[in-house]
Amino acid sequence: MEKNLYKSILRVAVILFSLTLLFSLFYQIPQEPKVLTLSELATKIEAGEVKSLEVAGEEITIVLADGGDEYTSQKEGGVGAVETLTSFGISAEDLKNVDIKIVDQSGFLFVMGVLLPTLLPILIFVLIFWFIFRQAKGGVNQAFTFGRANIHLFTNFKEKITFKDVAGLKEAKQELLEIVSFLKEPKKYLSIGAKIPRGVLLMGPPGTGKTLLARAVAGEAGVPFFHLSASEFVEMFVGVGASRTRDAFNTAKKAAPSILFIDEIDAVGRERGTGLGGGHDEREQTLNQILVEMDGFDRDSKVIVLAATNRPDVLDQALLRPGRFDRRVYLDLPDIREREAILKIHSQKIPLDKDVDFKKIATRTPGFSGADLANLINEAAILAVQEGKKSVGLQNIYDSVEKVTLGPARKSRLVSDKERKITAYHEAGHALVSAGLKHSDPVHKISIVSRGSAGGYTLNLPTEDRHLKTKSQFLADLAVAMGGYVAEGIQFKDISTGASSDLKEASRLARMLVTKFGMSEKLGPVSFDRSDDHVFLGRDMIAGKGYSEEVASKIDNEVELFINNAFKTAKKIVSSNPKALKAIADTLLKQEVLEQDQFEKLIKKFGLKQISA
Ligand code: ADP
Ligand code: MG
Ligand code: ZN
């Protein structure tokens, strides 16, 4: 900001300097005309040396007949030029050959001639200042409106967004509709004694549409909607957060009924007095100011504060107290049907092939947020363009799912035949174990195209979104994770590093079963999970493990037991179906990718007996 100010001052200085230079180049100091006394003039006229006279007020400009030299002379005011000359003994005869011109003094030119030298510098200064201020306005604006909240009226947004543009999130919309109706008809609610809520906190993982939903409220509300991002509070000068907060609230109050939206409120609303090395004063003051302002609302002041955060866990408890953000709206990651709807919204303007089935894509994208899905469609469109297509096909979208989740395909990576074979058997192992288990999710895709750090992958996905998962399903997952490792061991009598991430994932999962879900028989239904408390450094450093060394070693034993059992199950399935393993691996080597239906057709021939893990 300040840099900009210096820049514009420098620029003005340079311009001034060059102007001066130019001026001095072109402006030649006029030769001082020679001055004649009136008697000298009279003598010259008598001698017939004068060609013309020009009389302007008291000044007489004389042009001589010979070289055209210029002289000036001065006469008395109030007396005519001819009269003056006559008094010097000049006769009318003498003047016959002299042109006499009388210049009217009240002319525009005369006025300008007098005024311009005085006005010009002033004009230049005014221009310069105007220039500096205009320059400064963009950047240094905030320096001049020190402490003023950088508050935006929501109409600033380019496109109006309404609830129609937000897919799913039914409950959240419901809740917010209520708020909108409070603001539209406050009397209806106040008359039966209902209190208008003060604050509504939108919480949910990143990309679930919090900001989007707030914008939709603005579109629906029909009341002024003010928007500011909490990170802006602390962005520029230290010490302005609090006064900006005050200004923002004042602005909203003046416009009441209105909505004030504070996005990313966790930027200032973090729990005070935690964190190492002392708190962040600026943040605390801003937060305190928000609390003060929210308390200061009159009972019937019709301002509703809407805030969004993806870290409700770190918010200061005081913010969540009744009378402040007493309403909370949770935005979850979209479920399968919501994903379908979001995909539809975001592909409205994109030409699609007939084969595009949003349901299938939704099935393949569990855990994707709304933002991920929007991005997915965009990636697919880019892929289609790169392929020279005019519309987006299902395969483009599948490809971009892989690109988004695993990184771009590395077709250029040179893989030796040996490595390809290992990868093929590894992935075939995962898929085979999965097919041989009762409680496993179906295989959606097997690939040995390397992506990111993965050599290949097997995609197991539930057919429906799940909110609960059983122990038998977990055990199946563990066995499937072991499938690659087991297949490599059986086929090559050797193990590669390719299984390392499988093993890591399996250990993590097994530990969760023991410590979080109480699924270990020995330790029973006890949770040793403290991860919810470990939300951030401040508390994490203080909190301990929460259980003894003895329990820790028991946990380790149980984790080991789970892993070993999974290994045994996987081994049983792979070693009793060597032909199926070979068939899958060979097909993979031939065509690199196996889609769900192809895989199911292939495996059917071997009449796999499904067991429980
Ligand atoms: P955040 O919760 O992090 O504030 P945003 O509201 O910024 O997330 O969402 C990012 C983008 O994701 C939106 O601009 C929109 O394109 C897309 N999006 C997220 N949720 C939805 C939804 N429910 N319906 C439609 N689009 C969504
Ligand atoms: Mg946001
Ligand atoms: Zn693997």
XYZ file of C-alpha atoms and ligand atoms in Angstrom:
642
model
C 0.000 0.000 0.000
C 2.583 2.525 1.097
C 4.793 1.517 -1.746
C 2.058 2.670 -4.082
C 1.940 6.098 -2.511
C 5.685 6.551 -2.908
C 5.405 5.369 -6.447
C 2.800 7.934 -7.395
C 4.695 10.743 -5.690
C 7.796 9.736 -7.588
C 5.849 9.618 -10.806
C 4.479 13.124 -10.280
C 7.965 14.420 -9.491
C 9.316 12.954 -12.695
C 6.478 14.469 -14.707
C 7.021 17.891 -13.134
C 10.713 17.756 -13.811
C 10.289 16.881 -17.454
C 7.639 19.577 -17.850
C 10.041 22.171 -16.492
C 12.716 20.926 -18.829
C 10.423 21.117 -21.834
C 9.216 24.537 -20.911
C 12.693 25.954 -20.547
C 13.641 24.483 -23.911
C 10.824 26.105 -25.800
C 10.385 29.246 -23.868
C 12.949 31.732 -25.068
C 13.210 34.806 -22.994
C 12.003 37.506 -25.381
C 14.508 40.134 -26.238
C 13.883 43.103 -24.047
C 12.628 45.793 -26.458
C 14.551 48.995 -26.377
C 12.867 51.791 -24.554
C 12.397 55.212 -26.085
C 11.467 58.348 -24.220
C 8.522 60.255 -25.614
C 10.766 63.034 -26.905
C 12.999 60.518 -28.665
C 9.858 59.019 -30.185
C 8.730 62.478 -31.314
C 12.104 63.088 -32.950
C 11.924 59.767 -34.801
C 8.420 60.485 -36.029
C 9.446 63.859 -37.256
C 12.329 62.268 -39.108
C 9.848 59.847 -40.737
C 11.675 56.797 -39.303
C 8.575 55.281 -37.684
C 6.427 52.826 -39.532
C 3.722 52.027 -37.022
C 2.568 52.549 -33.480
C 0.511 50.267 -31.402
C -1.082 51.761 -28.343
C -2.252 49.465 -25.594
C -3.187 51.435 -22.543
C -0.164 53.370 -21.485
C 2.242 51.303 -23.530
C 3.249 52.236 -27.020
C 4.989 49.723 -29.221
C 6.988 51.292 -31.985
C 8.082 49.637 -35.208
C 10.706 51.494 -37.188
C 10.542 51.825 -40.937
C 14.037 50.471 -41.644
C 14.890 47.102 -40.040
C 11.557 46.775 -38.335
C 13.251 47.130 -34.940
C 10.837 47.229 -32.014
C 10.839 49.832 -29.296
C 8.489 50.605 -26.521
C 7.576 53.781 -24.904
C 5.403 54.845 -22.079
C 2.809 57.589 -22.127
C 0.678 59.129 -19.445
C -2.562 57.443 -18.561
C -5.819 59.098 -19.434
C -4.376 61.100 -22.272
C -4.677 59.969 -25.855
C -1.549 58.931 -27.712
C -2.003 61.439 -30.497
C -2.619 64.172 -27.979
C 0.558 63.273 -26.154
C 2.556 63.348 -29.352
C 1.003 66.612 -30.387
C 2.167 68.144 -27.156
C 5.657 67.130 -28.226
C 5.231 69.196 -31.379
C 4.141 66.451 -33.749
C 1.725 67.668 -36.371
C -0.999 65.689 -38.046
C 1.160 65.866 -41.162
C 3.932 63.974 -39.416
C 1.588 61.204 -38.407
C 0.182 60.687 -41.873
C 2.670 57.993 -42.751
C 2.471 56.198 -39.406
C 0.007 53.371 -38.805
C -1.581 53.883 -35.464
C -3.415 51.010 -33.868
C -5.272 51.302 -30.614
C -5.697 47.990 -28.786
C -8.829 47.492 -26.764
C -7.786 46.545 -23.233
C -10.960 44.840 -22.121
C -10.541 41.980 -24.664
C -10.561 38.343 -23.684
C -6.939 37.932 -24.637
C -5.941 40.723 -22.386
C -7.756 39.207 -19.462
C -6.168 35.837 -20.133
C -2.816 37.475 -20.498
C -3.160 38.888 -17.047
C -4.853 35.934 -15.382
C -3.066 32.991 -16.920
C 0.315 33.544 -15.318
C -1.381 33.569 -11.925
C -3.873 30.803 -12.530
C -1.667 28.354 -14.362
C 0.471 27.299 -11.389
C -2.634 26.872 -9.267
C -4.258 24.822 -11.973
C -1.188 22.635 -12.265
C -1.122 22.028 -8.536
C -4.765 21.109 -8.476
C -4.176 18.679 -11.313
C -1.196 17.137 -9.557
C -3.115 16.583 -6.362
C -6.044 15.157 -8.204
C -3.636 12.810 -9.922
C -2.009 11.688 -6.678
C -5.319 11.071 -5.001
C -6.682 9.193 -7.919
C -3.587 7.027 -7.977
C -3.726 6.508 -4.283
C -7.367 5.662 -4.220
C -6.921 2.123 -5.455
C -4.236 0.991 -3.097
C -3.931 3.417 -0.276
C -7.623 3.883 0.073
C -7.468 1.902 3.252
C -4.733 4.117 4.570
C -7.028 7.096 4.303
C -10.066 5.345 5.644
C -8.014 3.918 8.449
C -9.964 1.426 10.465
C -13.039 1.572 8.301
C -14.416 -1.863 7.732
C -13.784 -3.071 4.258
C -17.352 -4.110 4.067
C -19.030 -5.161 0.882
C -22.620 -4.957 0.065
C -23.414 -8.278 -1.480
C -24.702 -6.787 -4.667
C -21.032 -6.551 -5.561
C -21.090 -10.163 -6.567
C -21.139 -10.644 -10.257
C -23.944 -13.144 -10.469
C -26.894 -13.475 -8.232
C -27.121 -16.848 -6.573
C -30.247 -18.317 -5.099
C -31.126 -21.535 -3.311
C -31.752 -23.099 -6.701
C -28.031 -22.992 -7.381
C -27.256 -24.921 -4.235
C -27.804 -28.658 -4.529
C -28.765 -30.780 -1.558
C -28.161 -29.269 1.896
C -31.877 -29.460 2.543
C -31.744 -28.960 6.287
C -29.331 -26.079 6.039
C -31.514 -24.369 3.468
C -34.568 -24.911 5.642
C -32.871 -23.290 8.591
C -31.702 -20.342 6.556
C -35.079 -19.862 4.928
C -36.421 -19.355 8.398
C -33.866 -16.621 8.969
C -34.797 -14.960 5.721
C -38.429 -14.994 6.707
C -37.579 -13.502 10.118
C -36.040 -10.582 8.346
C -38.808 -10.145 5.864
C -41.597 -10.189 8.405
C -40.099 -9.551 11.807
C -43.439 -8.434 13.244
C -44.982 -11.818 12.685
C -42.405 -13.413 14.939
C -42.041 -10.639 17.475
C -45.774 -10.399 18.030
C -45.950 -13.889 19.447
C -42.879 -13.283 21.528
C -40.376 -15.220 19.458
C -36.888 -13.795 19.656
C -35.071 -13.207 16.452
C -31.831 -15.173 16.510
C -28.684 -13.116 16.575
C -26.130 -15.337 15.050
C -26.115 -18.307 12.746
C -22.944 -20.300 12.342
C -22.479 -22.341 9.199
C -20.032 -25.127 9.808
C -18.704 -27.877 7.630
C -15.641 -29.168 5.840
C -14.023 -26.978 3.184
C -15.817 -26.876 -0.141
C -19.205 -27.962 1.167
C -20.812 -24.748 0.048
C -20.833 -22.487 3.103
C -19.896 -19.366 1.215
C -22.163 -20.403 -1.614
C -25.085 -20.847 0.728
C -24.486 -17.472 2.343
C -24.497 -15.892 -1.090
C -27.729 -17.679 -1.824
C -29.219 -16.225 1.343
C -28.202 -12.815 0.069
C -29.971 -13.589 -3.178
C -33.105 -14.714 -1.387
C -33.162 -12.272 1.455
C -34.346 -9.049 -0.087
C -32.594 -7.197 2.720
C -29.150 -5.599 2.628
C -26.506 -8.244 2.984
C -23.033 -7.254 4.134
C -20.131 -9.512 3.588
C -16.656 -9.507 5.020
C -13.963 -12.057 5.411
C -12.535 -12.330 8.880
C -9.048 -12.609 7.508
C -9.445 -9.089 6.148
C -9.766 -7.812 9.669
C -6.217 -8.619 10.497
C -4.766 -8.214 7.100
C -3.195 -4.826 6.970
C -2.532 -2.632 9.934
C -2.126 -3.892 13.403
C -4.779 -2.525 15.666
C -7.567 -1.963 13.208
C -9.370 -5.270 13.604
C -11.467 -4.038 16.486
C -12.417 -0.736 14.921
C -13.229 -2.417 11.649
C -15.486 -4.797 13.472
C -17.239 -1.880 15.095
C -17.707 -0.165 11.758
C -19.006 -3.302 10.098
C -21.612 -3.790 12.789
C -22.569 -0.121 12.712
C -23.048 -0.223 8.980
C -25.233 -3.285 9.273
C -27.254 -1.739 12.092
C -27.902 1.402 10.105
C -29.254 -0.687 7.267
C -31.381 -2.939 9.503
C -33.125 -5.226 8.828
C -29.978 -6.667 7.386
C -27.594 -9.592 7.390
C -23.924 -9.365 8.220
C -21.898 -12.288 6.948
C -18.463 -13.001 8.406
C -16.711 -15.640 6.329
C -13.897 -17.796 7.732
C -14.604 -16.573 11.217
C -12.060 -18.993 12.681
C -9.387 -16.585 11.422
C -10.275 -14.365 14.363
C -12.531 -16.523 16.453
C -9.984 -19.034 17.680
C -10.033 -19.910 21.277
C -8.257 -17.251 23.247
C -5.334 -17.900 25.490
C -4.183 -21.059 23.788
C -1.412 -21.721 21.384
C 2.221 -21.525 22.195
C 4.128 -18.319 22.673
C 1.155 -16.283 23.785
C -1.998 -15.310 21.969
C -2.293 -13.180 18.900
C -3.322 -9.858 20.360
C -4.788 -8.481 17.195
C -6.997 -11.492 16.771
C -8.112 -11.468 20.355
C -9.078 -7.832 20.242
C -11.046 -8.393 17.088
C -12.799 -11.370 18.593
C -13.580 -9.437 21.754
C -15.049 -6.681 19.654
C -17.278 -9.155 17.816
C -18.502 -10.463 21.155
C -19.142 -6.971 22.441
C -21.022 -5.996 19.298
C -23.184 -9.085 19.354
C -24.083 -8.502 22.964
C -24.782 -4.875 22.216
C -27.588 -5.607 19.810
C -30.886 -4.445 21.101
C -33.366 -7.181 21.489
C -35.272 -5.952 18.498
C -32.449 -4.752 16.317
C -33.023 -6.671 13.202
C -29.497 -7.591 12.278
C -28.590 -11.222 11.912
C -24.985 -12.225 11.926
C -24.151 -15.127 9.682
C -20.729 -16.688 10.013
C -18.967 -19.561 8.334
C -16.124 -21.750 9.469
C -14.597 -25.096 8.696
C -12.971 -25.269 12.106
C -15.807 -25.088 14.614
C -13.627 -27.114 16.940
C -11.176 -24.275 17.447
C -13.763 -21.555 17.941
C -13.787 -19.737 21.209
C -16.501 -21.042 23.485
C -17.696 -17.508 24.095
C -18.730 -17.216 20.468
C -20.956 -20.241 20.800
C -22.733 -19.050 23.903
C -26.479 -18.417 23.685
C -27.192 -14.910 22.499
C -24.311 -14.990 20.100
C -24.046 -17.714 17.502
C -26.831 -19.676 19.058
C -27.951 -21.277 15.829
C -25.688 -23.686 14.095
C -26.134 -25.143 10.690
C -24.061 -28.160 9.766
C -23.081 -28.701 6.189
C -21.956 -32.248 5.595
C -20.049 -33.661 2.695
C -22.665 -34.476 0.065
C -24.158 -37.957 0.004
C -24.597 -39.935 -3.164
C -27.820 -38.248 -4.214
C -26.539 -34.792 -3.408
C -23.404 -35.492 -5.394
C -25.560 -36.383 -8.347
C -27.458 -33.115 -7.988
C -24.285 -31.053 -7.626
C -22.807 -32.690 -10.720
C -25.950 -31.823 -12.618
C -25.817 -28.188 -11.564
C -22.212 -27.812 -12.568
C -22.560 -29.470 -15.945
C -25.551 -27.422 -17.011
C -23.487 -25.347 -19.384
C -21.336 -28.206 -20.625
C -22.256 -30.304 -23.665
C -22.369 -33.933 -22.600
C -22.271 -37.229 -24.447
C -25.289 -39.503 -24.112
C -23.356 -42.021 -22.025
C -22.834 -39.619 -19.119
C -24.635 -41.051 -16.128
C -24.416 -38.839 -13.077
C -25.493 -41.649 -10.810
C -22.461 -43.693 -11.819
C -20.161 -40.754 -11.273
C -21.726 -40.058 -7.915
C -21.071 -43.662 -6.936
C -17.453 -43.290 -7.816
C -16.882 -40.080 -5.887
C -17.508 -40.751 -2.204
C -15.907 -38.154 0.030
C -15.862 -35.530 -2.714
C -17.017 -32.106 -1.593
C -19.155 -29.828 -3.729
C -16.042 -27.898 -4.673
C -14.281 -31.136 -5.676
C -17.197 -32.089 -7.890
C -17.297 -28.672 -9.545
C -13.598 -29.018 -10.179
C -14.088 -32.549 -11.481
C -16.483 -31.427 -14.192
C -14.096 -28.694 -15.194
C -11.186 -31.142 -15.415
C -13.285 -33.469 -17.532
C -14.125 -30.642 -19.910
C -10.431 -29.804 -20.222
C -9.622 -33.451 -20.932
C -12.305 -33.575 -23.617
C -10.891 -30.475 -25.289
C -7.419 -31.965 -25.218
C -8.775 -35.008 -26.969
C -10.237 -32.762 -29.633
C -13.813 -33.572 -28.646
C -16.725 -31.162 -28.732
C -18.516 -32.697 -25.758
C -17.671 -34.450 -22.518
C -18.036 -38.223 -22.226
C -18.367 -40.520 -19.232
C -14.817 -41.735 -19.736
C -13.514 -38.144 -19.572
C -15.183 -37.771 -16.219
C -13.881 -41.114 -14.939
C -10.412 -40.147 -16.071
C -10.597 -36.888 -14.245
C -11.786 -38.653 -11.077
C -8.554 -40.601 -11.230
C -6.575 -37.514 -12.049
C -8.070 -35.615 -9.168
C -7.659 -38.401 -6.631
C -4.389 -39.983 -7.690
C -2.653 -37.430 -9.847
C -2.301 -37.403 -13.614
C -1.529 -40.649 -15.435
C 2.153 -41.037 -16.015
C 2.055 -42.790 -19.309
C 5.559 -41.609 -20.070
C 7.050 -43.330 -17.071
C 9.083 -46.217 -18.334
C 8.190 -49.367 -16.528
C 10.162 -52.522 -17.097
C 8.276 -55.668 -18.058
C 9.198 -57.160 -14.730
C 7.722 -54.230 -12.832
C 4.574 -54.261 -14.894
C 4.139 -57.918 -14.112
C 4.619 -57.373 -10.396
C 2.070 -54.556 -10.452
C -0.402 -56.668 -12.402
C -0.220 -59.538 -9.927
C -0.336 -57.154 -6.991
C -3.530 -55.504 -8.186
C -4.981 -58.855 -9.261
C -4.398 -59.983 -5.682
C -6.419 -57.100 -4.247
C -9.235 -57.697 -6.706
C -9.303 -61.453 -6.214
C -9.434 -61.214 -2.429
C -12.165 -58.666 -2.728
C -14.174 -60.953 -5.015
C -13.664 -63.842 -2.626
C -15.091 -62.085 0.416
C -18.731 -61.850 1.424
C -18.536 -58.445 3.086
C -16.247 -56.662 0.729
C -17.232 -53.710 -1.471
C -17.439 -54.483 -5.182
C -14.419 -53.810 -7.382
C -15.150 -50.806 -9.598
C -11.925 -50.669 -11.488
C -8.466 -52.188 -11.643
C -5.646 -50.329 -13.324
C -1.925 -50.746 -13.762
C -1.450 -47.291 -15.265
C 0.810 -45.506 -12.855
C -0.479 -42.318 -11.352
C 1.267 -40.064 -8.913
C 3.192 -42.352 -6.649
C 0.947 -45.364 -7.177
C 2.035 -48.032 -9.650
C -1.542 -49.160 -10.120
C -4.687 -49.415 -8.099
C -7.813 -51.337 -7.386
C -10.880 -49.296 -6.686
C -13.320 -50.791 -4.218
C -16.381 -48.737 -3.600
C -19.553 -49.288 -1.686
C -22.665 -49.328 -3.850
C -24.280 -46.822 -1.553
C -23.085 -44.186 0.827
C -22.626 -45.657 4.220
C -22.984 -44.011 7.520
C -22.255 -47.090 9.561
C -19.691 -49.718 8.937
C -19.615 -53.124 10.578
C -16.748 -55.117 11.948
C -17.072 -57.738 9.193
C -16.796 -55.011 6.590
C -13.675 -53.674 8.259
C -12.185 -57.152 8.398
C -12.902 -57.570 4.690
C -11.166 -54.249 3.984
C -8.138 -55.409 5.949
C -7.940 -58.670 4.003
C -8.313 -56.872 0.671
C -5.511 -54.524 1.686
C -3.300 -57.579 2.240
C -4.255 -59.047 -1.155
C -1.498 -57.334 -3.104
C 1.220 -58.305 -0.673
C 0.022 -61.897 -0.564
C -0.254 -62.248 -4.354
C 3.277 -60.946 -4.856
C 4.584 -63.393 -2.286
C 2.827 -66.375 -3.834
C 3.616 -65.539 -7.452
C 7.202 -64.343 -7.159
C 8.283 -65.794 -3.795
C 9.398 -62.251 -3.110
C 7.976 -58.983 -1.825
C 8.348 -55.555 -3.430
C 8.114 -52.099 -1.917
C 4.871 -51.653 -3.828
C 2.908 -52.946 -0.872
C 4.188 -50.402 1.630
C 1.248 -48.045 1.495
C -1.185 -50.979 1.710
C 0.524 -52.117 4.879
C 0.487 -48.659 6.344
C -3.192 -48.236 5.595
C -3.974 -51.668 7.034
C -2.129 -50.881 10.258
C -3.912 -47.579 10.599
C -7.253 -49.247 10.051
C -6.505 -52.046 12.512
C -5.450 -49.540 15.152
C -8.679 -47.664 14.660
C -10.692 -50.849 15.141
C -8.978 -51.411 18.462
C -8.769 -47.905 19.886
C -11.767 -46.158 18.421
C -14.484 -48.643 17.620
C -14.071 -51.139 20.443
C -13.915 -54.006 17.955
C -11.135 -55.908 19.664
C -12.320 -58.795 21.799
C -9.532 -58.539 24.319
C -9.776 -54.837 25.027
C -13.508 -54.657 24.668
C -15.748 -51.661 24.209
C -13.327 -48.999 25.373
C -12.302 -45.963 23.377
C -8.686 -44.947 23.648
C -9.128 -42.362 21.000
C -8.111 -38.867 21.969
C -7.848 -37.514 18.479
C -10.927 -35.313 18.836
C -9.230 -33.450 21.630
C -6.049 -32.979 19.711
C -7.489 -30.365 17.507
C -4.675 -27.988 17.747
C -1.284 -27.476 19.084
C -2.166 -25.575 22.205
C -4.114 -28.398 23.732
C -2.260 -31.199 22.069
C 0.965 -30.308 23.825
C -0.699 -30.429 27.192
C -2.846 -33.499 26.697
C -1.187 -36.821 27.222
C -1.824 -40.161 25.641
C -4.512 -40.880 28.168
C -3.640 -44.534 28.834
C -0.861 -46.534 30.414
C 2.085 -48.247 28.796
C 0.518 -51.549 29.680
C -2.611 -50.748 27.717
C -0.453 -49.434 24.889
C 1.260 -52.789 24.515
C -2.084 -54.590 24.630
C -3.290 -52.355 21.835
C -0.210 -53.189 19.803
C -0.849 -56.896 20.268
C -4.427 -56.600 19.147
C -3.465 -54.592 16.081
C -0.983 -57.314 15.197
C -3.655 -59.965 15.613
C -6.023 -58.188 13.238
C -3.301 -57.821 10.630
C -2.229 -61.435 10.899
C -5.768 -62.709 10.524
C -6.281 -60.506 7.495
C -3.093 -61.876 6.021
C -4.268 -65.457 6.562
C -7.629 -64.787 4.963
C -6.045 -63.161 1.934
C -3.588 -66.009 1.589
C -6.346 -68.582 1.708
C -8.266 -66.923 -1.108
C -5.291 -66.242 -3.362
C -3.621 -69.633 -2.963
C -6.826 -71.549 -3.599
C -7.560 -69.643 -6.834
C -4.253 -69.493 -8.739
C -5.989 -69.724 -12.125
C -8.214 -66.759 -11.412
C -5.219 -64.734 -10.222
C -3.336 -65.489 -13.425
C -6.340 -64.651 -15.593
C -6.817 -61.259 -13.967
C -3.113 -60.430 -14.110
C -2.819 -61.477 -17.756
C -5.819 -59.405 -18.779
C -4.361 -56.422 -16.953
C -1.029 -56.847 -18.707
C -2.863 -56.942 -22.005
C -5.277 -54.051 -21.567
C -3.997 -52.174 -18.484
C -7.474 -51.404 -17.176
C -10.406 -53.578 -16.125
C -13.772 -52.003 -15.502
C -16.305 -53.451 -13.079
C -18.422 -55.375 -15.577
C -15.399 -56.801 -17.387
C -13.927 -57.954 -14.109
C -17.145 -59.557 -12.952
C -17.504 -61.406 -16.225
C -13.942 -62.647 -16.041
C -14.151 -63.839 -12.450
C -17.490 -65.590 -12.928
C -15.830 -68.403 -14.873
C -13.832 -69.477 -11.852
C -16.809 -69.937 -9.564
C -15.220 -68.321 -6.565
C -16.519 -69.431 -3.189
C -17.122 -66.356 -1.050
C -15.985 -66.564 2.570
C -16.104 -64.294 5.596
C -12.931 -62.590 6.625
P -16.866 -23.409 1.519
O -17.756 -24.300 2.325
O -15.430 -23.814 1.669
O -17.117 -21.967 1.715
P -17.783 -22.806 -1.095
O -19.118 -22.329 -0.747
O -16.747 -21.794 -1.393
O -17.230 -23.776 0.012
O -17.927 -23.831 -2.300
C -16.996 -23.884 -3.331
C -17.662 -24.235 -4.635
O -18.127 -25.575 -4.631
C -18.889 -23.415 -4.918
O -18.547 -22.235 -5.559
C -19.703 -24.322 -5.809
O -19.257 -24.202 -7.137
C -19.338 -25.696 -5.331
N -20.362 -26.235 -4.419
C -20.161 -26.593 -3.135
N -21.293 -27.093 -2.591
C -22.234 -27.035 -3.548
C -23.625 -27.391 -3.600
N -24.267 -27.916 -2.550
N -24.291 -27.195 -4.759
C -23.657 -26.663 -5.820
N -22.374 -26.312 -5.830
C -21.640 -26.488 -4.725
Mg -15.812 -20.424 2.026
Zn -1.776 -52.435 -3.216
